Coordinates of C-alpha atoms and ligand atoms in Angstrom, one line a residue:
M901 CA 9.8 -5.2 -16.6
L902 CA 6.4 -6.6 -16.3
V903 CA 6.0 -9.3 -13.5
N904 CA 3.4 -11.1 -11.8
M905 CA 2.5 -9.6 -8.0
R906 CA 2.9 -13.1 -6.6
D907 CA 6.7 -12.6 -7.1
L908 CA 6.7 -9.2 -5.9
L909 CA 5.0 -10.0 -2.7
A910 CA 6.7 -13.4 -2.0
D911 CA 10.0 -11.0 -2.3
A912 CA 8.6 -8.5 0.3
Q913 CA 7.8 -11.4 2.7
E914 CA 11.4 -12.8 2.3
G915 CA 13.1 -9.2 2.4
D916 CA 10.4 -7.9 5.5
Y917 CA 9.3 -4.6 3.6
A918 CA 6.1 -3.6 1.7
V919 CA 5.6 -2.8 -2.0
G920 CA 3.5 0.3 -2.9
S921 CA 0.9 -0.2 -5.1
F922 CA 0.1 3.7 -6.8
S923 CA -3.5 4.0 -8.3
V924 CA -3.0 6.0 -11.6
A925 CA -5.6 7.9 -13.8
N926 CA -3.4 8.9 -16.8
M927 CA 0.2 8.5 -18.4
E928 CA 1.5 11.2 -16.5
M929 CA 1.2 9.3 -13.3
V930 CA 2.3 6.5 -14.7
L931 CA 5.3 8.1 -15.9
G932 CA 6.1 9.6 -12.6
V933 CA 5.2 6.7 -10.5
L934 CA 8.0 4.8 -12.8
Q935 CA 10.5 7.4 -12.8
A936 CA 10.8 7.1 -9.0
A937 CA 10.9 3.5 -9.3
K938 CA 13.6 3.8 -11.8
E939 CA 15.6 6.2 -9.6
L940 CA 15.1 4.3 -6.5
N941 CA 15.8 1.0 -8.1
A942 CA 12.2 -0.1 -6.3
P943 CA 9.9 -2.8 -7.6
V944 CA 6.3 -1.1 -7.6
I945 CA 2.6 -1.8 -8.7
L946 CA 0.4 0.3 -10.7
Q947 CA -3.0 -0.1 -10.3
I948 CA -6.7 1.4 -11.2
A949 CA -10.0 0.6 -9.6
E950 CA -13.1 -0.5 -11.3
V951 CA -15.0 2.6 -9.8
R952 CA -12.3 5.1 -11.6
L953 CA -13.0 3.4 -15.2
K954 CA -15.7 6.3 -15.8
Q955 CA -12.9 8.7 -16.5
S956 CA -10.1 6.5 -17.4
P957 CA -11.4 3.9 -19.5
L958 CA -9.7 0.2 -19.1
E959 CA -9.4 -0.1 -22.8
V960 CA -7.3 3.1 -23.3
I961 CA -5.4 3.1 -19.6
G962 CA -5.1 -0.7 -19.4
P963 CA -2.8 -1.2 -22.4
L964 CA -0.3 2.1 -21.4
M965 CA 0.0 0.4 -17.9
V966 CA 0.9 -3.0 -19.6
A967 CA 3.4 -1.0 -21.9
A968 CA 4.7 1.2 -19.4
A969 CA 5.5 -2.1 -17.1
E970 CA 6.9 -3.9 -20.1
A971 CA 9.2 -0.9 -20.8
A972 CA 10.4 -0.4 -17.3
E973 CA 14.0 -1.4 -15.9
T974 CA 12.6 -2.3 -12.5
P975 CA 9.9 -5.1 -11.8
V976 CA 6.4 -3.5 -12.1
A977 CA 3.0 -5.7 -11.7
V978 CA 0.0 -4.1 -13.1
H979 CA -3.0 -4.6 -10.8
F980 CA -6.9 -4.1 -11.2
D981 CA -8.5 -2.9 -8.0
H982 CA -11.3 -3.3 -6.1
G983 CA -12.6 -5.3 -9.0
K984 CA -16.8 -5.9 -8.7
T985 CA -17.9 -7.4 -12.0
I986 CA -16.5 -10.7 -13.5
E987 CA -16.8 -9.0 -17.0
K988 CA -14.0 -5.9 -15.9
I989 CA -12.0 -8.4 -14.1
T990 CA -11.9 -10.7 -17.2
Q991 CA -11.2 -7.5 -19.6
A992 CA -8.3 -6.3 -17.3
L993 CA -6.6 -10.2 -17.4
D994 CA -7.1 -10.1 -21.2
L995 CA -5.2 -6.8 -21.3
G996 CA -2.4 -8.3 -19.5
F997 CA -2.8 -7.2 -16.0
T998 CA -0.8 -9.6 -14.1
S999 CA -3.2 -9.5 -10.8
V1000 CA -6.8 -8.6 -10.0
M1001 CA -8.6 -7.9 -6.9
F1002 CA -12.0 -9.1 -6.2
D1003 CA -13.8 -7.3 -3.6
G1004 CA -16.2 -9.4 -2.0
S1005 CA -15.9 -7.5 1.2
H1006 CA -19.7 -6.6 1.3
L1007 CA -20.6 -10.1 0.7
P1008 CA -21.6 -12.9 3.7
L1009 CA -18.0 -14.6 4.3
D1010 CA -19.1 -17.9 2.4
E1011 CA -20.4 -15.6 -0.7
N1012 CA -17.2 -13.9 -0.7
I1013 CA -15.2 -17.1 -0.8
K1014 CA -17.3 -18.6 -3.3
M1015 CA -16.7 -15.8 -5.5
T1016 CA -13.2 -15.0 -5.0
K1017 CA -12.6 -18.9 -6.0
Q1018 CA -14.4 -18.2 -9.0
V1019 CA -12.2 -15.1 -10.0
M1020 CA -9.0 -17.2 -9.1
A1021 CA -10.1 -19.8 -11.7
I1022 CA -10.1 -17.3 -14.5
A1023 CA -7.3 -15.7 -13.0
E1024 CA -5.3 -19.1 -13.3
E1025 CA -5.5 -19.2 -17.0
Y1026 CA -3.6 -16.0 -17.2
D1027 CA -1.5 -17.2 -14.4
A1028 CA -2.2 -13.8 -12.7
A1029 CA -2.4 -13.0 -9.1
V1030 CA -5.5 -12.7 -7.2
E1031 CA -6.5 -10.3 -4.2
A1032 CA -9.3 -10.7 -1.8
E1033 CA -10.8 -8.6 1.0
I1034 CA -12.6 -9.4 4.3
G1035 CA -13.9 -7.1 6.8
C1036 CA -14.7 -3.4 5.7
V1037 CA -12.0 -0.8 4.9
G1038 CA -13.9 2.6 5.4
G1039 CA -14.9 5.2 2.9
S1040 CA -14.8 4.1 -0.4
E1041 CA -12.3 4.2 -3.5
D1042 CA -14.1 6.9 -5.4
G1043 CA -15.6 8.8 -2.3
S1044 CA -19.1 8.3 -3.4
E1045 CA -20.1 6.2 -0.1
D1046 CA -19.1 6.2 3.3
I1047 CA -18.8 2.8 4.0
A1048 CA -18.2 2.2 8.1
I1049 CA -15.1 0.7 9.4
N1050 CA -15.6 -3.3 10.4
C1051 CA -12.6 -5.0 11.3
T1052 CA -11.7 -8.2 10.2
K1053 CA -11.9 -11.4 12.4
P1054 CA -8.4 -12.7 12.2
E1055 CA -10.5 -16.3 12.8
D1056 CA -12.1 -15.3 8.8
A1057 CA -8.8 -14.5 7.7
V1058 CA -7.5 -18.1 8.7
R1059 CA -10.9 -19.6 7.2
F1060 CA -10.4 -17.3 3.8
E1061 CA -6.8 -18.7 3.6
A1062 CA -7.4 -22.4 3.9
E1063 CA -10.3 -22.2 1.8
T1064 CA -9.2 -20.4 -1.3
G1065 CA -5.7 -20.0 -0.9
V1066 CA -5.4 -16.8 -2.2
D1067 CA -2.3 -14.8 -3.2
A1068 CA -2.8 -11.7 -1.3
L1069 CA -5.7 -10.8 1.3
A1070 CA -6.8 -7.0 2.0
I1071 CA -7.7 -6.5 6.0
A1072 CA -9.7 -3.9 7.6
I1073 CA -7.5 -2.6 11.0
G1074 CA -9.4 0.9 11.1
N1075 CA -7.9 2.2 7.7
A1076 CA -10.0 4.0 5.2
H1077 CA -9.8 5.0 1.6
G1078 CA -9.9 9.0 1.0
N1079 CA -8.4 11.9 3.6
Y1080 CA -8.8 10.9 7.3
K1081 CA -11.0 13.0 9.3
S1082 CA -8.6 12.5 12.0
T1083 CA -4.9 10.7 12.4
P1084 CA -6.3 6.8 12.0
K1085 CA -5.8 4.5 15.1
L1086 CA -4.7 0.8 13.4
R1087 CA -5.6 -2.2 15.2
F1088 CA -2.1 -3.7 15.2
D1089 CA -3.5 -6.5 17.7
I1090 CA -5.8 -7.4 15.1
L1091 CA -3.0 -7.5 12.1
E1092 CA -0.4 -9.1 15.1
E1093 CA -3.0 -12.0 15.1
C1094 CA -3.6 -12.4 11.2
E1095 CA 0.1 -12.3 10.9
N1096 CA 0.8 -15.1 13.5
N1097 CA -2.0 -17.2 12.2
T1098 CA -1.9 -16.8 8.3
D1099 CA 1.0 -17.2 5.6
L1100 CA -0.7 -14.8 3.4
P1101 CA 0.9 -11.5 2.1
L1102 CA -1.5 -8.9 3.9
V1103 CA -2.8 -5.9 2.0
L1104 CA -3.5 -2.3 3.5
H1105 CA -5.8 -0.1 1.9
G1106 CA -6.6 3.4 2.2
G1107 CA -3.0 4.6 2.7
T1108 CA -3.2 7.9 2.4
G1109 CA -3.0 9.7 5.8
I1110 CA -1.4 6.9 7.6
T1111 CA 1.7 8.1 9.4
P1112 CA 5.5 6.7 8.5
D1113 CA 5.5 5.3 11.8
D1114 CA 2.8 3.2 11.3
F1115 CA 3.4 2.3 7.7
I1116 CA 6.7 0.9 9.0
R1117 CA 5.3 -1.2 11.7
C1118 CA 2.4 -2.8 9.3
S1119 CA 5.3 -3.4 6.9
H1120 CA 7.1 -5.5 9.5
T1121 CA 3.7 -6.8 10.8
G1122 CA 2.6 -9.1 7.7
I1123 CA 1.6 -6.0 5.3
K1124 CA 3.4 -6.6 2.1
K1125 CA 1.3 -4.4 -0.2
I1126 CA 0.4 -0.7 0.6
N1127 CA -2.2 1.4 -1.7
I1128 CA -1.9 4.9 -2.0
A1129 CA -4.5 6.6 -4.1
T1130 CA -5.7 10.0 -2.9
A1131 CA -2.3 11.2 -2.2
T1132 CA -1.2 10.9 -5.5
F1133 CA -4.1 12.6 -7.2
D1134 CA -3.9 15.2 -4.2
T1135 CA 0.0 15.9 -4.9
V1136 CA -0.4 15.9 -8.8
E1137 CA -3.2 18.5 -8.4
N1138 CA -1.3 20.5 -5.3
T1139 CA 2.2 20.7 -7.4
V1140 CA 0.1 21.9 -10.8
R1141 CA -1.5 24.5 -8.6
Q1142 CA 1.9 25.6 -6.9
C1143 CA 3.5 26.2 -10.4
Y1144 CA 0.5 28.1 -11.6
N1145 CA 0.9 30.5 -8.8
E1146 CA 4.4 30.6 -9.0
S1147 CA 4.0 31.2 -13.0
S1148 CA 6.1 28.4 -13.8
I1149 CA 3.5 26.9 -16.4
N1150 CA 4.0 28.6 -19.6
G1151 CA 2.2 26.3 -22.2
Y1152 CA 0.8 22.2 -22.0
Y1153 CA 4.2 20.9 -22.0
D1154 CA 4.7 22.7 -18.5
L1155 CA 1.6 21.5 -17.2
Q1156 CA 2.4 17.9 -18.4
A1157 CA 5.8 17.9 -16.5
A1158 CA 4.5 19.2 -13.4
E1159 CA 1.8 16.6 -13.0
V1160 CA 4.8 13.7 -13.9
R1161 CA 6.9 15.5 -11.2
G1162 CA 3.6 15.6 -8.5
A1163 CA 3.3 11.7 -9.0
Y1164 CA 6.9 11.0 -9.0
E1165 CA 7.3 12.7 -5.6
N1166 CA 4.5 11.3 -4.1
A1167 CA 5.8 7.7 -5.2
K1168 CA 9.3 8.7 -4.1
K1169 CA 8.1 9.3 -0.5
H1170 CA 6.0 6.2 -0.4
I1171 CA 8.9 4.2 -1.7
L1172 CA 11.2 5.3 1.0
I1173 CA 8.8 4.9 3.8
F1174 CA 7.9 1.4 2.6
G1175 CA 11.8 0.6 2.3
T1176 CA 11.5 -0.7 -1.4
D1177 CA 14.6 1.2 -2.5
N1178 CA 17.0 -1.0 -4.0
K1179 CA 14.7 -4.4 -3.6
A1180 CA 14.3 -4.5 -7.7
Ligands
LIG2635 P1 -6.5 6.1 -0.6 O1 -7.1 6.9 -1.4 O2 -6.7 6.5 1.1 O3 -4.7 6.1 -0.7 O4 -6.6 4.3 -0.6 C1 -6.4 3.9 -1.9 C2 -6.7 2.6 -1.6 O5 -6.9 1.8 -0.9 C3 -6.8 1.9 -3.2 O6 -7.7 0.7 -3.4

């Protein structure tokens, strides 16, 4: 069933686990993620980022994501990731997304707060949740930029919460989008300070390549939403390649089934690490 992301994250705070937010680019990925959620009786979030709309137009994939969430037996929130423009954020809300991110992390804090509040006022009309970001997560969502990591200052998180009351806050603790060149060293000291001084559900971007132990530690240290994008795309691609190498694809529908299986296996692995199984 389609649910508000606020409710999923409140349950995650109560139950001390994190919810996987899986980026999707087509129907096969949506079906694979939801198959894993159903099998493991897990809540999940389906998301697409604004920079990915070149490949998957919002007016086409958005209704598909919402319809799939509505038809799902487990709770599913549909989230617009890294919203940059009011135009696209509003379009996502009009399509029935239950959560939107406004990414003002590149702006001065005052401006980020002002813009986030503007987005919150729009989202309120739809009763949708809003995620914001402070500090800079490294890399970029589509690999087009190599943004340097700039860790969140815990005092900024405190101020951001007090002045916006946003529903979820993405923080930067040494994490980066895309595949890491070496194993990331997450700043748990910063995460702990943010957790101890705010009540907000915190969000970890750049989930691909973070170790299971670090995921688990994050999920018990205030992180309630974990974004996974590159791992989904890589697993889908690798599963298809392997099937071709084994000559097990004979025709289009075998290709489609391999894509669904790749997305399913990636989501299943992460749901189990995040501790979301049997939390639906
Ligand atoms: P990865 O591509 O590193 O998994 O990052 C996902 C993400 O944070 C999307 O916002």
